């Protein structure tokens, strides 16, 4: 090391001394941070939210290199069914209301602001057990290409076979 080197003047004026700010998140902490900043920017997502009594509503909010962000709404009683996310990792962030996640470890209440990070193949079911609508933000990296459904309360995390998979 050249520990005897001194830099004169404004250190921040030397570009290579500061790492560039990435335009897109590249790791778990980046996606968690992106979700938190979006959660705090209510004007960016609240006007887009719709509710559909017949099915969960979802909207692809943003895409980037190797990831996508989805906005979902959940009316009371609506749920995802038990599923995994194929090869995608994810960050689930509750923006409004409360959701319940059911997974191998049991049920977990997720209030507004709660975040869950999950690895590829993680099996869970998310439901709105509450009495008011909920909104959530989901980051998937890589982008979600499959969402295999699993049998309810399946002990093993094996995908539920469908007619097309037999
Ligand atoms: Fe999920």
Short mmCIF file of C-alpha atoms and ligand atoms in Angstrom, two decimals:
data_model
loop_
_atom_site.label_atom_id
_atom_site.label_comp_id
_atom_site.label_asym_id
_atom_site.label_seq_id
_atom_site.Cartn_x
_atom_site.Cartn_y
_atom_site.Cartn_z
CA UNK A 1 0.00 0.00 0.00
CA UNK A 2 1.06 3.54 -0.65
CA UNK A 3 0.05 4.72 2.77
CA UNK A 4 2.29 7.71 2.45
CA UNK A 5 0.28 9.13 -0.46
CA UNK A 6 -1.72 12.20 0.39
CA UNK A 7 -4.53 13.60 -1.69
CA UNK A 8 -4.85 17.30 -1.76
CA UNK A 9 -8.12 19.11 -2.36
CA UNK A 10 -11.71 17.78 -2.40
CA UNK A 11 -11.63 13.98 -2.13
CA UNK A 12 -15.16 13.62 -3.51
CA UNK A 13 -14.13 15.40 -6.70
CA UNK A 14 -12.02 12.41 -7.67
CA UNK A 15 -14.57 10.07 -9.34
CA UNK A 16 -12.71 6.82 -8.95
CA UNK A 17 -12.61 7.18 -5.17
CA UNK A 18 -16.38 6.81 -4.97
CA UNK A 19 -18.05 3.59 -6.16
CA UNK A 20 -20.72 4.31 -8.74
CA UNK A 21 -24.29 4.14 -7.52
CA UNK A 22 -25.81 1.09 -9.23
CA UNK A 23 -28.84 1.80 -11.41
CA UNK A 24 -30.39 -1.53 -10.37
CA UNK A 25 -30.14 -3.72 -7.29
CA UNK A 26 -27.75 -6.61 -7.56
CA UNK A 27 -28.25 -8.53 -4.33
CA UNK A 28 -30.66 -9.25 -1.50
CA UNK A 29 -29.86 -6.05 0.37
CA UNK A 30 -30.39 -4.06 -2.83
CA UNK A 31 -33.82 -5.56 -3.42
CA UNK A 32 -34.81 -5.14 0.22
CA UNK A 33 -33.73 -1.51 0.04
CA UNK A 34 -35.53 -0.92 -3.25
CA UNK A 35 -38.73 -2.38 -1.81
CA UNK A 36 -38.44 -0.24 1.30
CA UNK A 37 -37.94 2.92 -0.69
CA UNK A 38 -40.92 2.10 -2.92
CA UNK A 39 -43.03 1.29 0.13
CA UNK A 40 -42.26 4.73 1.49
CA UNK A 41 -43.22 6.36 -1.82
CA UNK A 42 -46.97 5.83 -1.60
CA UNK A 43 -47.66 8.10 -4.57
CA UNK A 44 -45.68 5.69 -6.77
CA UNK A 45 -47.96 2.72 -6.14
CA UNK A 46 -51.24 3.65 -4.42
CA UNK A 47 -52.89 5.19 -7.54
CA UNK A 48 -52.21 1.97 -9.46
CA UNK A 49 -53.89 -0.40 -7.01
CA UNK A 50 -57.10 -2.10 -8.07
CA UNK A 51 -59.22 -4.66 -6.27
CA UNK A 52 -60.91 -7.57 -7.94
CA UNK A 53 -63.46 -9.64 -6.05
CA UNK A 54 -63.07 -12.56 -8.47
CA UNK A 55 -59.31 -13.00 -8.32
CA UNK A 56 -56.20 -11.48 -6.82
CA UNK A 57 -55.21 -8.41 -8.75
CA UNK A 58 -51.58 -7.98 -9.80
CA UNK A 59 -49.63 -5.49 -11.84
CA UNK A 60 -46.01 -5.59 -13.01
CA UNK A 61 -44.67 -2.36 -11.60
CA UNK A 62 -41.15 -2.45 -12.94
CA UNK A 63 -38.66 -4.63 -14.73
CA UNK A 64 -34.91 -4.41 -14.78
CA UNK A 65 -31.96 -6.56 -15.74
CA UNK A 66 -32.65 -9.89 -14.07
CA UNK A 67 -35.57 -8.83 -11.89
CA UNK A 68 -39.15 -7.66 -11.81
CA UNK A 69 -41.43 -5.98 -9.29
CA UNK A 70 -45.09 -6.85 -8.90
CA UNK A 71 -47.82 -5.00 -7.08
CA UNK A 72 -50.61 -7.21 -5.71
CA UNK A 73 -53.88 -6.52 -3.94
CA UNK A 74 -55.66 -8.91 -1.62
CA UNK A 75 -59.29 -8.59 -0.60
CA UNK A 76 -60.29 -10.31 2.65
CA UNK A 77 -60.30 -14.05 2.09
CA UNK A 78 -58.11 -13.99 -1.03
CA UNK A 79 -54.97 -16.10 -1.02
CA UNK A 80 -52.20 -17.40 -3.23
CA UNK A 81 -52.57 -21.10 -2.69
CA UNK A 82 -49.52 -23.08 -1.63
CA UNK A 83 -46.74 -22.53 -4.15
CA UNK A 84 -43.06 -21.96 -4.76
CA UNK A 85 -41.32 -19.57 -7.14
CA UNK A 86 -39.25 -21.93 -9.25
CA UNK A 87 -35.68 -20.67 -9.64
CA UNK A 88 -36.52 -17.14 -8.46
CA UNK A 89 -35.59 -15.60 -5.14
CA UNK A 90 -37.93 -12.98 -3.81
CA UNK A 91 -38.68 -10.20 -1.40
CA UNK A 92 -42.27 -9.78 -0.24
CA UNK A 93 -43.12 -6.43 1.34
CA UNK A 94 -46.52 -5.62 2.82
CA UNK A 95 -47.48 -2.10 1.82
CA UNK A 96 -50.90 -1.85 3.39
CA UNK A 97 -53.15 -4.02 5.54
CA UNK A 98 -52.02 -7.35 6.91
CA UNK A 99 -51.28 -10.70 5.34
CA UNK A 100 -50.64 -14.13 6.83
CA UNK A 101 -47.92 -16.38 5.50
CA UNK A 102 -48.25 -20.11 6.03
CA UNK A 103 -45.07 -22.11 5.59
CA UNK A 104 -43.38 -25.14 7.03
CA UNK A 105 -42.50 -23.28 10.23
CA UNK A 106 -46.13 -22.27 10.86
CA UNK A 107 -48.14 -19.11 10.32
CA UNK A 108 -46.66 -15.65 10.44
CA UNK A 109 -48.61 -12.39 10.53
CA UNK A 110 -47.15 -9.76 8.19
CA UNK A 111 -48.24 -6.23 9.01
CA UNK A 112 -47.60 -3.22 6.80
CA UNK A 113 -43.86 -2.75 6.51
CA UNK A 114 -43.04 -6.42 7.09
CA UNK A 115 -40.65 -8.03 4.64
CA UNK A 116 -39.91 -11.66 3.86
CA UNK A 117 -36.97 -12.78 1.79
CA UNK A 118 -37.18 -16.22 0.27
CA UNK A 119 -34.85 -18.48 -1.66
CA UNK A 120 -35.60 -20.46 -4.82
CA UNK A 121 -37.92 -23.37 -4.13
CA UNK A 122 -39.29 -21.93 -0.89
CA UNK A 123 -42.88 -23.10 -0.40
CA UNK A 124 -45.49 -20.91 1.19
CA UNK A 125 -49.07 -19.72 1.03
CA UNK A 126 -50.08 -16.11 1.58
CA UNK A 127 -53.62 -15.15 2.52
CA UNK A 128 -55.51 -12.10 3.66
CA UNK A 129 -57.15 -13.35 6.85
CA UNK A 130 -58.04 -9.82 7.86
CA UNK A 131 -61.14 -7.75 7.46
CA UNK A 132 -59.72 -5.08 5.21
CA UNK A 133 -57.86 -5.13 1.88
CA UNK A 134 -54.11 -5.53 1.76
CA UNK A 135 -51.48 -4.50 -0.78
CA UNK A 136 -48.05 -6.07 -1.24
CA UNK A 137 -44.96 -5.58 -3.34
CA UNK A 138 -43.02 -8.58 -4.67
CA UNK A 139 -39.52 -8.47 -6.10
CA UNK A 140 -38.40 -11.58 -7.99
CA UNK A 141 -34.87 -12.17 -9.18
CA UNK A 142 -34.54 -13.56 -11.68
CA UNK A 143 -37.99 -12.62 -12.93
CA UNK A 144 -40.75 -15.07 -12.08
CA UNK A 145 -41.01 -17.67 -14.84
CA UNK A 146 -42.97 -20.32 -12.98
CA UNK A 147 -45.00 -20.68 -9.83
CA UNK A 148 -45.61 -24.38 -9.22
CA UNK A 149 -48.62 -25.05 -7.02
CA UNK A 150 -48.40 -27.51 -4.14
CA UNK A 151 -51.01 -29.60 -2.40
CA UNK A 152 -52.45 -27.90 0.70
CA UNK A 153 -50.64 -28.87 3.90
CA UNK A 154 -48.24 -31.03 1.91
CA UNK A 155 -45.53 -32.32 4.26
CA UNK A 156 -42.92 -32.49 1.52
CA UNK A 157 -42.28 -29.49 -0.69
CA UNK A 158 -43.05 -31.34 -3.90
CA UNK A 159 -45.01 -29.61 -6.65
CA UNK A 160 -48.62 -30.65 -7.12
CA UNK A 161 -48.93 -32.63 -10.32
CA UNK A 162 -51.30 -31.32 -12.95
CA UNK A 163 -52.68 -32.94 -16.06
CA UNK A 164 -49.95 -31.36 -18.15
CA UNK A 165 -47.17 -32.63 -15.89
CA UNK A 166 -48.23 -36.31 -15.78
FE1 LIG B 1 -45.08 -16.50 -3.11
#
